[in-house]
Amino acid sequence: MYWSEIGEEPQIKRAGMDGSSRKILVNQGLGRPTSIALDQLSWKIFWSDEKFHCIGSANLDGSGISMMQLTEIKNPFSVAVFEDEIFWSDLKTRTIQRVEKMTGKDRAVLIKRSGQPFGL
């Protein structure tokens, strides 16, 4: 299982389903990782960082960390991955958006609502 922790020392961790073999995957460069999503096609974990206004990714072993900072990412809350795209809900713009996960190109607003979109 994988989870994120926020607070003074934000981290993304993994462990066996019984809680054994805990490992810190990411513990540097995180602000407030509010959501995570696993991508089994690319063997990566993605997260939304509400504090740094970005979407991050890393290999499932914690290597290869990268951050996608687009001007359109204002306040990402929830993140999801499907095939070649990343989807996120943005609390500031009240939208659900998508972008190509490897290039950060072809961004599109899928839904814009007067209410807050939270989880995906």
mmCIF file of N, CA and C in Angstrom:
data_model
loop_
_atom_site.group_PDB
_atom_site.id
_atom_site.type_symbol
_atom_site.label_atom_id
_atom_site.label_comp_id
_atom_site.label_asym_id
_atom_site.label_seq_id
_atom_site.Cartn_x
_atom_site.Cartn_y
_atom_site.Cartn_z
ATOM 1 N N MET A 1 0.843 -1.169 0.000
ATOM 2 C CA MET A 1 0.000 0.000 0.000
ATOM 3 C C MET A 1 0.889 1.232 0.000
ATOM 4 N N TYR A 2 0.332 2.322 -0.503
ATOM 5 C CA TYR A 2 1.038 3.593 -0.605
ATOM 6 C C TYR A 2 0.190 4.658 0.072
ATOM 7 N N TRP A 3 0.844 5.647 0.688
ATOM 8 C CA TRP A 3 0.111 6.749 1.307
ATOM 9 C C TRP A 3 1.004 7.977 1.393
ATOM 10 N N SER A 4 0.351 9.129 1.578
ATOM 11 C CA SER A 4 1.090 10.375 1.765
ATOM 12 C C SER A 4 0.812 10.899 3.164
ATOM 13 N N GLU A 5 1.799 11.592 3.709
ATOM 14 C CA GLU A 5 1.679 12.230 5.017
ATOM 15 C C GLU A 5 1.986 13.707 4.848
ATOM 16 N N ILE A 6 1.161 14.549 5.466
ATOM 17 C CA ILE A 6 1.420 15.981 5.439
ATOM 18 C C ILE A 6 1.767 16.423 6.854
ATOM 19 N N GLY A 7 2.299 17.615 6.983
ATOM 20 C CA GLY A 7 2.706 18.112 8.291
ATOM 21 C C GLY A 7 4.087 18.712 8.209
ATOM 22 N N GLU A 8 4.828 18.667 9.324
ATOM 23 C CA GLU A 8 6.165 19.256 9.357
ATOM 24 C C GLU A 8 7.141 18.535 8.440
ATOM 25 N N GLU A 9 6.991 17.225 8.295
ATOM 26 C CA GLU A 9 7.868 16.435 7.429
ATOM 27 C C GLU A 9 7.020 15.625 6.449
ATOM 28 N N PRO A 10 6.525 16.266 5.381
ATOM 29 C CA PRO A 10 5.685 15.532 4.439
ATOM 30 C C PRO A 10 6.471 14.409 3.767
ATOM 31 N N GLN A 11 5.790 13.288 3.564
ATOM 32 C CA GLN A 11 6.436 12.113 2.981
ATOM 33 C C GLN A 11 5.425 11.309 2.177
ATOM 34 N N ILE A 12 5.954 10.529 1.248
ATOM 35 C CA ILE A 12 5.172 9.509 0.563
ATOM 36 C C ILE A 12 5.834 8.188 0.898
ATOM 37 N N LYS A 13 5.032 7.240 1.381
ATOM 38 C CA LYS A 13 5.573 5.975 1.873
ATOM 39 C C LYS A 13 4.865 4.796 1.230
ATOM 40 N N ARG A 14 5.476 3.626 1.411
ATOM 41 C CA ARG A 14 4.836 2.379 0.992
ATOM 42 C C ARG A 14 5.108 1.314 2.040
ATOM 43 N N ALA A 15 4.259 0.288 2.055
ATOM 44 C CA ALA A 15 4.421 -0.851 2.968
ATOM 45 C C ALA A 15 3.636 -2.018 2.398
ATOM 46 N N GLY A 16 3.894 -3.189 2.955
ATOM 47 C CA GLY A 16 3.088 -4.347 2.616
ATOM 48 C C GLY A 16 1.677 -4.154 3.142
ATOM 49 N N MET A 17 0.744 -4.934 2.656
ATOM 50 C CA MET A 17 -0.655 -4.777 3.065
ATOM 51 C C MET A 17 -0.874 -5.101 4.537
ATOM 52 N N ASP A 18 0.100 -5.729 5.185
ATOM 53 C CA ASP A 18 0.011 -5.984 6.624
ATOM 54 C C ASP A 18 0.773 -4.928 7.432
ATOM 55 N N GLY A 19 1.276 -3.884 6.758
ATOM 56 C CA GLY A 19 2.006 -2.816 7.430
ATOM 57 C C GLY A 19 3.496 -3.069 7.563
ATOM 58 N N SER A 20 3.959 -4.226 7.125
ATOM 59 C CA SER A 20 5.385 -4.545 7.239
ATOM 60 C C SER A 20 6.174 -3.929 6.080
ATOM 61 N N SER A 21 7.480 -3.940 6.227
ATOM 62 C CA SER A 21 8.409 -3.463 5.183
ATOM 63 C C SER A 21 8.136 -2.019 4.772
ATOM 64 N N ARG A 22 7.934 -1.163 5.759
ATOM 65 C CA ARG A 22 7.699 0.251 5.457
ATOM 66 C C ARG A 22 8.932 0.876 4.831
ATOM 67 N N LYS A 23 8.693 1.744 3.853
ATOM 68 C CA LYS A 23 9.792 2.440 3.180
ATOM 69 C C LYS A 23 9.331 3.837 2.800
ATOM 70 N N ILE A 24 10.197 4.818 3.016
ATOM 71 C CA ILE A 24 9.937 6.181 2.561
ATOM 72 C C ILE A 24 10.335 6.250 1.092
ATOM 73 N N LEU A 25 9.400 6.640 0.234
ATOM 74 C CA LEU A 25 9.702 6.793 -1.188
ATOM 75 C C LEU A 25 10.185 8.198 -1.507
ATOM 76 N N VAL A 26 9.480 9.198 -0.981
ATOM 77 C CA VAL A 26 9.817 10.599 -1.252
ATOM 78 C C VAL A 26 9.709 11.359 0.059
ATOM 79 N N ASN A 27 10.774 12.093 0.406
ATOM 80 C CA ASN A 27 10.727 12.915 1.618
ATOM 81 C C ASN A 27 11.400 14.267 1.425
ATOM 82 N N GLN A 28 11.737 14.607 0.197
ATOM 83 C CA GLN A 28 12.327 15.910 -0.080
ATOM 84 C C GLN A 28 11.541 16.579 -1.198
ATOM 85 N N GLY A 29 11.420 17.888 -1.121
ATOM 86 C CA GLY A 29 10.739 18.634 -2.162
ATOM 87 C C GLY A 29 9.230 18.531 -2.125
ATOM 88 N N LEU A 30 8.682 18.081 -0.999
ATOM 89 C CA LEU A 30 7.231 17.979 -0.859
ATOM 90 C C LEU A 30 6.708 19.130 -0.014
ATOM 91 N N GLY A 31 5.554 19.641 -0.396
ATOM 92 C CA GLY A 31 4.902 20.678 0.394
ATOM 93 C C GLY A 31 3.712 20.111 1.139
ATOM 94 N N ARG A 32 2.659 19.780 0.394
ATOM 95 C CA ARG A 32 1.448 19.197 0.968
ATOM 96 C C ARG A 32 0.882 18.196 -0.038
ATOM 97 N N PRO A 33 1.416 16.975 -0.045
ATOM 98 C CA PRO A 33 0.930 15.966 -0.998
ATOM 99 C C PRO A 33 -0.445 15.439 -0.582
ATOM 100 N N THR A 34 -1.493 15.997 -1.175
ATOM 101 C CA THR A 34 -2.857 15.698 -0.734
ATOM 102 C C THR A 34 -3.451 14.452 -1.367
ATOM 103 N N SER A 35 -2.893 13.986 -2.470
ATOM 104 C CA SER A 35 -3.475 12.836 -3.160
ATOM 105 C C SER A 35 -2.377 12.081 -3.897
ATOM 106 N N ILE A 36 -2.529 10.771 -3.999
ATOM 107 C CA ILE A 36 -1.590 9.963 -4.770
ATOM 108 C C ILE A 36 -2.363 9.053 -5.713
ATOM 109 N N ALA A 37 -1.687 8.657 -6.791
ATOM 110 C CA ALA A 37 -2.273 7.714 -7.750
ATOM 111 C C ALA A 37 -1.159 6.837 -8.293
ATOM 112 N N LEU A 38 -1.412 5.551 -8.375
ATOM 113 C CA LEU A 38 -0.444 4.615 -8.937
ATOM 114 C C LEU A 38 -0.738 4.400 -10.409
ATOM 115 N N ASP A 39 0.317 4.370 -11.204
ATOM 116 C CA ASP A 39 0.194 4.088 -12.629
ATOM 117 C C ASP A 39 0.937 2.795 -12.909
ATOM 118 N N GLN A 40 0.203 1.726 -13.076
ATOM 119 C CA GLN A 40 0.834 0.425 -13.279
ATOM 120 C C GLN A 40 1.400 0.263 -14.685
ATOM 121 N N LEU A 41 0.993 1.103 -15.638
ATOM 122 C CA LEU A 41 1.566 1.035 -16.982
ATOM 123 C C LEU A 41 3.012 1.520 -16.990
ATOM 124 N N SER A 42 3.278 2.611 -16.282
ATOM 125 C CA SER A 42 4.634 3.174 -16.263
ATOM 126 C C SER A 42 5.384 2.845 -14.979
ATOM 127 N N TRP A 43 4.747 2.132 -14.040
ATOM 128 C CA TRP A 43 5.348 1.801 -12.743
ATOM 129 C C TRP A 43 5.793 3.055 -12.006
ATOM 130 N N LYS A 44 4.880 4.045 -11.973
ATOM 131 C CA LYS A 44 5.153 5.309 -11.291
ATOM 132 C C LYS A 44 4.040 5.622 -10.302
ATOM 133 N N ILE A 45 4.381 6.480 -9.361
ATOM 134 C CA ILE A 45 3.398 7.049 -8.448
ATOM 135 C C ILE A 45 3.326 8.542 -8.752
ATOM 136 N N PHE A 46 2.123 9.074 -8.798
ATOM 137 C CA PHE A 46 1.895 10.496 -9.033
ATOM 138 C C PHE A 46 1.235 11.086 -7.794
ATOM 139 N N TRP A 47 1.497 12.360 -7.520
ATOM 140 C CA TRP A 47 0.851 13.026 -6.395
ATOM 141 C C TRP A 47 0.559 14.477 -6.754
ATOM 142 N N SER A 48 -0.459 15.019 -6.123
ATOM 143 C CA SER A 48 -0.757 16.446 -6.246
ATOM 144 C C SER A 48 -0.168 17.135 -5.023
ATOM 145 N N ASP A 49 0.472 18.266 -5.246
ATOM 146 C CA ASP A 49 1.068 19.020 -4.142
ATOM 147 C C ASP A 49 0.382 20.374 -4.063
ATOM 148 N N GLU A 50 -0.488 20.496 -3.078
ATOM 149 C CA GLU A 50 -1.310 21.693 -2.916
ATOM 150 C C GLU A 50 -0.472 22.921 -2.552
ATOM 151 N N LYS A 51 0.610 22.738 -1.816
ATOM 152 C CA LYS A 51 1.438 23.869 -1.381
ATOM 153 C C LYS A 51 2.306 24.412 -2.514
ATOM 154 N N PHE A 52 2.917 23.518 -3.297
ATOM 155 C CA PHE A 52 3.821 23.945 -4.369
ATOM 156 C C PHE A 52 3.134 24.046 -5.727
ATOM 157 N N HIS A 53 1.815 23.801 -5.781
ATOM 158 C CA HIS A 53 1.020 23.972 -7.002
ATOM 159 C C HIS A 53 1.593 23.167 -8.172
ATOM 160 N N CYS A 54 1.809 21.877 -7.929
ATOM 161 C CA CYS A 54 2.390 21.035 -8.967
ATOM 162 C C CYS A 54 1.892 19.603 -8.835
ATOM 163 N N ILE A 55 2.233 18.808 -9.826
ATOM 164 C CA ILE A 55 1.988 17.374 -9.788
ATOM 165 C C ILE A 55 3.346 16.703 -9.897
ATOM 166 N N GLY A 56 3.639 15.847 -8.939
ATOM 167 C CA GLY A 56 4.919 15.160 -8.914
ATOM 168 C C GLY A 56 4.773 13.713 -9.315
ATOM 169 N N SER A 57 5.918 13.109 -9.647
ATOM 170 C CA SER A 57 5.923 11.680 -9.956
ATOM 171 C C SER A 57 7.269 11.090 -9.571
ATOM 172 N N ALA A 58 7.259 9.789 -9.361
ATOM 173 C CA ALA A 58 8.482 9.043 -9.063
ATOM 174 C C ALA A 58 8.253 7.599 -9.476
ATOM 175 N N ASN A 59 9.335 6.892 -9.694
ATOM 176 C CA ASN A 59 9.233 5.454 -9.904
ATOM 177 C C ASN A 59 8.752 4.824 -8.604
ATOM 178 N N LEU A 60 8.193 3.636 -8.685
ATOM 179 C CA LEU A 60 7.636 3.003 -7.486
ATOM 180 C C LEU A 60 8.693 2.644 -6.444
ATOM 181 N N ASP A 61 9.980 2.703 -6.803
ATOM 182 C CA ASP A 61 11.040 2.488 -5.816
ATOM 183 C C ASP A 61 11.536 3.801 -5.216
ATOM 184 N N GLY A 62 10.938 4.938 -5.636
ATOM 185 C CA GLY A 62 11.312 6.243 -5.104
ATOM 186 C C GLY A 62 12.329 6.989 -5.940
ATOM 187 N N SER A 63 12.871 6.377 -6.961
ATOM 188 C CA SER A 63 13.846 7.053 -7.823
ATOM 189 C C SER A 63 13.121 7.840 -8.917
ATOM 190 N N GLY A 64 13.885 8.641 -9.651
ATOM 191 C CA GLY A 64 13.338 9.343 -10.804
ATOM 192 C C GLY A 64 12.258 10.354 -10.480
ATOM 193 N N ILE A 65 12.457 11.126 -9.430
ATOM 194 C CA ILE A 65 11.454 12.116 -9.022
ATOM 195 C C ILE A 65 11.427 13.272 -10.020
ATOM 196 N N SER A 66 10.226 13.677 -10.419
ATOM 197 C CA SER A 66 10.082 14.858 -11.266
ATOM 198 C C SER A 66 8.819 15.609 -10.872
ATOM 199 N N MET A 67 8.808 16.897 -11.175
ATOM 200 C CA MET A 67 7.680 17.765 -10.844
ATOM 201 C C MET A 67 7.185 18.431 -12.117
ATOM 202 N N MET A 68 5.866 18.432 -12.294
ATOM 203 C CA MET A 68 5.234 19.096 -13.422
ATOM 204 C C MET A 68 4.606 20.381 -12.898
ATOM 205 N N GLN A 69 5.207 21.504 -13.272
ATOM 206 C CA GLN A 69 4.688 22.792 -12.823
ATOM 207 C C GLN A 69 4.176 23.545 -14.037
ATOM 208 N N LEU A 70 2.873 23.553 -14.191
ATOM 209 C CA LEU A 70 2.224 24.276 -15.270
ATOM 210 C C LEU A 70 1.548 25.504 -14.686
ATOM 211 N N THR A 71 1.497 26.575 -15.440
ATOM 212 C CA THR A 71 0.837 27.781 -14.927
ATOM 213 C C THR A 71 -0.640 27.530 -14.656
ATOM 214 N N GLU A 72 -1.211 26.520 -15.309
ATOM 215 C CA GLU A 72 -2.628 26.202 -15.132
ATOM 216 C C GLU A 72 -2.909 25.418 -13.853
ATOM 217 N N ILE A 73 -1.879 24.906 -13.188
ATOM 218 C CA ILE A 73 -2.067 24.173 -11.935
ATOM 219 C C ILE A 73 -2.022 25.195 -10.803
ATOM 220 N N LYS A 74 -3.185 25.554 -10.296
ATOM 221 C CA LYS A 74 -3.269 26.593 -9.261
ATOM 222 C C LYS A 74 -3.302 26.008 -7.855
ATOM 223 N N ASN A 75 -4.194 25.054 -7.628
ATOM 224 C CA ASN A 75 -4.352 24.470 -6.294
ATOM 225 C C ASN A 75 -4.838 23.026 -6.443
ATOM 226 N N PRO A 76 -3.940 22.123 -6.880
ATOM 227 C CA PRO A 76 -4.358 20.741 -7.137
ATOM 228 C C PRO A 76 -4.712 20.018 -5.845
ATOM 229 N N PHE A 77 -5.808 19.284 -5.871
ATOM 230 C CA PHE A 77 -6.231 18.579 -4.667
ATOM 231 C C PHE A 77 -6.186 17.066 -4.844
ATOM 232 N N SER A 78 -6.791 16.574 -5.898
ATOM 233 C CA SER A 78 -6.863 15.133 -6.122
ATOM 234 C C SER A 78 -6.267 14.815 -7.485
ATOM 235 N N VAL A 79 -5.650 13.647 -7.604
ATOM 236 C CA VAL A 79 -5.003 13.270 -8.859
ATOM 237 C C VAL A 79 -5.399 11.844 -9.225
ATOM 238 N N ALA A 80 -5.496 11.590 -10.524
ATOM 239 C CA ALA A 80 -5.782 10.251 -11.040
ATOM 240 C C ALA A 80 -5.000 10.071 -12.337
ATOM 241 N N VAL A 81 -4.699 8.823 -12.661
ATOM 242 C CA VAL A 81 -3.975 8.507 -13.889
ATOM 243 C C VAL A 81 -4.767 7.460 -14.655
ATOM 244 N N PHE A 82 -4.883 7.678 -15.970
ATOM 245 C CA PHE A 82 -5.514 6.691 -16.839
ATOM 246 C C PHE A 82 -4.782 6.711 -18.165
ATOM 247 N N GLU A 83 -4.231 5.563 -18.527
ATOM 248 C CA GLU A 83 -3.466 5.397 -19.757
ATOM 249 C C GLU A 83 -2.378 6.457 -19.846
ATOM 250 N N ASP A 84 -2.425 7.355 -20.834
ATOM 251 C CA ASP A 84 -1.347 8.327 -21.039
ATOM 252 C C ASP A 84 -1.634 9.700 -20.446
ATOM 253 N N GLU A 85 -2.643 9.797 -19.584
ATOM 254 C CA GLU A 85 -3.037 11.109 -19.094
ATOM 255 C C GLU A 85 -3.121 11.167 -17.572
ATOM 256 N N ILE A 86 -2.868 12.369 -17.062
ATOM 257 C CA ILE A 86 -3.046 12.678 -15.643
ATOM 258 C C ILE A 86 -4.269 13.584 -15.543
ATOM 259 N N PHE A 87 -5.094 13.323 -14.554
ATOM 260 C CA PHE A 87 -6.276 14.139 -14.285
ATOM 261 C C PHE A 87 -6.132 14.712 -12.883
ATOM 262 N N TRP A 88 -6.596 15.936 -12.677
ATOM 263 C CA TRP A 88 -6.563 16.499 -11.332
ATOM 264 C C TRP A 88 -7.738 17.449 -11.127
ATOM 265 N N SER A 89 -8.140 17.542 -9.869
ATOM 266 C CA SER A 89 -9.137 18.543 -9.489
ATOM 267 C C SER A 89 -8.383 19.733 -8.919
ATOM 268 N N ASP A 90 -8.849 20.915 -9.246
ATOM 269 C CA ASP A 90 -8.191 22.140 -8.808
ATOM 270 C C ASP A 90 -9.186 22.967 -8.002
ATOM 271 N N LEU A 91 -8.861 23.193 -6.741
ATOM 272 C CA LEU A 91 -9.785 23.891 -5.849
ATOM 273 C C LEU A 91 -9.924 25.373 -6.174
ATOM 274 N N LYS A 92 -8.851 25.998 -6.652
ATOM 275 C CA LYS A 92 -8.910 27.435 -6.936
ATOM 276 C C LYS A 92 -9.711 27.726 -8.203
ATOM 277 N N THR A 93 -9.476 26.948 -9.256
ATOM 278 C CA THR A 93 -10.179 27.194 -10.519
ATOM 279 C C THR A 93 -11.500 26.441 -10.611
ATOM 280 N N ARG A 94 -11.764 25.556 -9.624
ATOM 281 C CA ARG A 94 -12.984 24.741 -9.582
ATOM 282 C C ARG A 94 -13.166 23.941 -10.870
ATOM 283 N N THR A 95 -12.070 23.297 -11.262
ATOM 284 C CA THR A 95 -12.075 22.532 -12.507
ATOM 285 C C THR A 95 -11.532 21.129 -12.287
ATOM 286 N N ILE A 96 -11.799 20.281 -13.263
ATOM 287 C CA ILE A 96 -11.090 19.015 -13.427
ATOM 288 C C ILE A 96 -10.378 19.132 -14.760
ATOM 289 N N GLN A 97 -9.062 18.920 -14.731
ATOM 290 C CA GLN A 97 -8.238 19.095 -15.921
ATOM 291 C C GLN A 97 -7.473 17.818 -16.219
ATOM 292 N N ARG A 98 -6.922 17.766 -17.428
ATOM 293 C CA ARG A 98 -6.083 16.638 -17.806
ATOM 294 C C ARG A 98 -4.913 17.143 -18.638
ATOM 295 N N VAL A 99 -3.858 16.315 -18.660
ATOM 296 C CA VAL A 99 -2.665 16.630 -19.433
ATOM 297 C C VAL A 99 -1.969 15.313 -19.762
ATOM 298 N N GLU A 100 -1.165 15.294 -20.813
ATOM 299 C CA GLU A 100 -0.376 14.102 -21.126
ATOM 300 C C GLU A 100 0.648 13.894 -20.017
ATOM 301 N N LYS A 101 0.711 12.682 -19.485
ATOM 302 C CA LYS A 101 1.526 12.450 -18.285
ATOM 303 C C LYS A 101 3.025 12.532 -18.540
ATOM 304 N N MET A 102 3.480 12.236 -19.740
ATOM 305 C CA MET A 102 4.921 12.246 -19.988
ATOM 306 C C MET A 102 5.431 13.603 -20.480
ATOM 307 N N THR A 103 4.580 14.368 -21.168
ATOM 308 C CA THR A 103 5.047 15.615 -21.779
ATOM 309 C C THR A 103 4.512 16.869 -21.104
ATOM 310 N N GLY A 104 3.391 16.759 -20.399
ATOM 311 C CA GLY A 104 2.758 17.938 -19.832
ATOM 312 C C GLY A 104 2.025 18.771 -20.874
ATOM 313 N N LYS A 105 1.844 18.225 -22.068
ATOM 314 C CA LYS A 105 1.196 18.962 -23.156
ATOM 315 C C LYS A 105 -0.257 18.541 -23.307
ATOM 316 N N ASP A 106 -0.942 19.263 -24.170
ATOM 317 C CA ASP A 106 -2.349 19.002 -24.503
ATOM 318 C C ASP A 106 -3.256 19.067 -23.279
ATOM 319 N N ARG A 107 -3.053 20.083 -22.456
ATOM 320 C CA ARG A 107 -3.904 20.278 -21.284
ATOM 321 C C ARG A 107 -5.305 20.659 -21.732
ATOM 322 N N ALA A 108 -6.275 20.167 -21.005
ATOM 323 C CA ALA A 108 -7.666 20.509 -21.301
ATOM 324 C C ALA A 108 -8.453 20.599 -20.004
ATOM 325 N N VAL A 109 -9.380 21.535 -19.958
ATOM 326 C CA VAL A 109 -10.332 21.629 -18.852
ATOM 327 C C VAL A 109 -11.516 20.757 -19.230
ATOM 328 N N LEU A 110 -11.793 19.751 -18.420
ATOM 329 C CA LEU A 110 -12.882 18.823 -18.709
ATOM 330 C C LEU A 110 -14.192 19.262 -18.078
ATOM 331 N N ILE A 111 -14.114 19.798 -16.862
ATOM 332 C CA ILE A 111 -15.303 20.239 -16.137
ATOM 333 C C ILE A 111 -14.963 21.518 -15.389
ATOM 334 N N LYS A 112 -15.845 22.496 -15.464
ATOM 335 C CA LYS A 112 -15.728 23.715 -14.652
ATOM 336 C C LYS A 112 -17.075 23.901 -13.979
ATOM 337 N N ARG A 113 -17.057 23.948 -12.640
ATOM 338 C CA ARG A 113 -18.303 23.996 -11.877
ATOM 339 C C ARG A 113 -18.263 25.140 -10.878
ATOM 340 N N SER A 114 -19.427 25.528 -10.411
ATOM 341 C CA SER A 114 -19.481 26.547 -9.360
ATOM 342 C C SER A 114 -19.148 25.937 -7.999
ATOM 343 N N GLY A 115 -19.353 24.626 -7.844
ATOM 344 C CA GLY A 115 -18.995 23.929 -6.610
ATOM 345 C C GLY A 115 -17.571 23.414 -6.674
ATOM 346 N N GLN A 116 -17.054 22.995 -5.541
ATOM 347 C CA GLN A 116 -15.681 22.502 -5.470
ATOM 348 C C GLN A 116 -15.592 21.050 -5.928
ATOM 349 N N PRO A 117 -14.767 20.744 -6.920
ATOM 350 C CA PRO A 117 -14.498 19.337 -7.224
ATOM 351 C C PRO A 117 -13.407 18.832 -6.280
ATOM 352 N N PHE A 118 -13.666 17.782 -5.554
ATOM 353 C CA PHE A 118 -12.668 17.274 -4.618
ATOM 354 C C PHE A 118 -12.034 16.000 -5.158
ATOM 355 N N GLY A 119 -12.458 14.857 -4.687
ATOM 356 C CA GLY A 119 -11.810 13.603 -5.048
ATOM 357 C C GLY A 119 -12.121 13.141 -6.453
ATOM 358 N N LEU A 120 -11.153 12.460 -7.043
ATOM 359 C CA LEU A 120 -11.333 11.839 -8.358
ATOM 360 C C LEU A 120 -11.288 10.342 -8.194
#
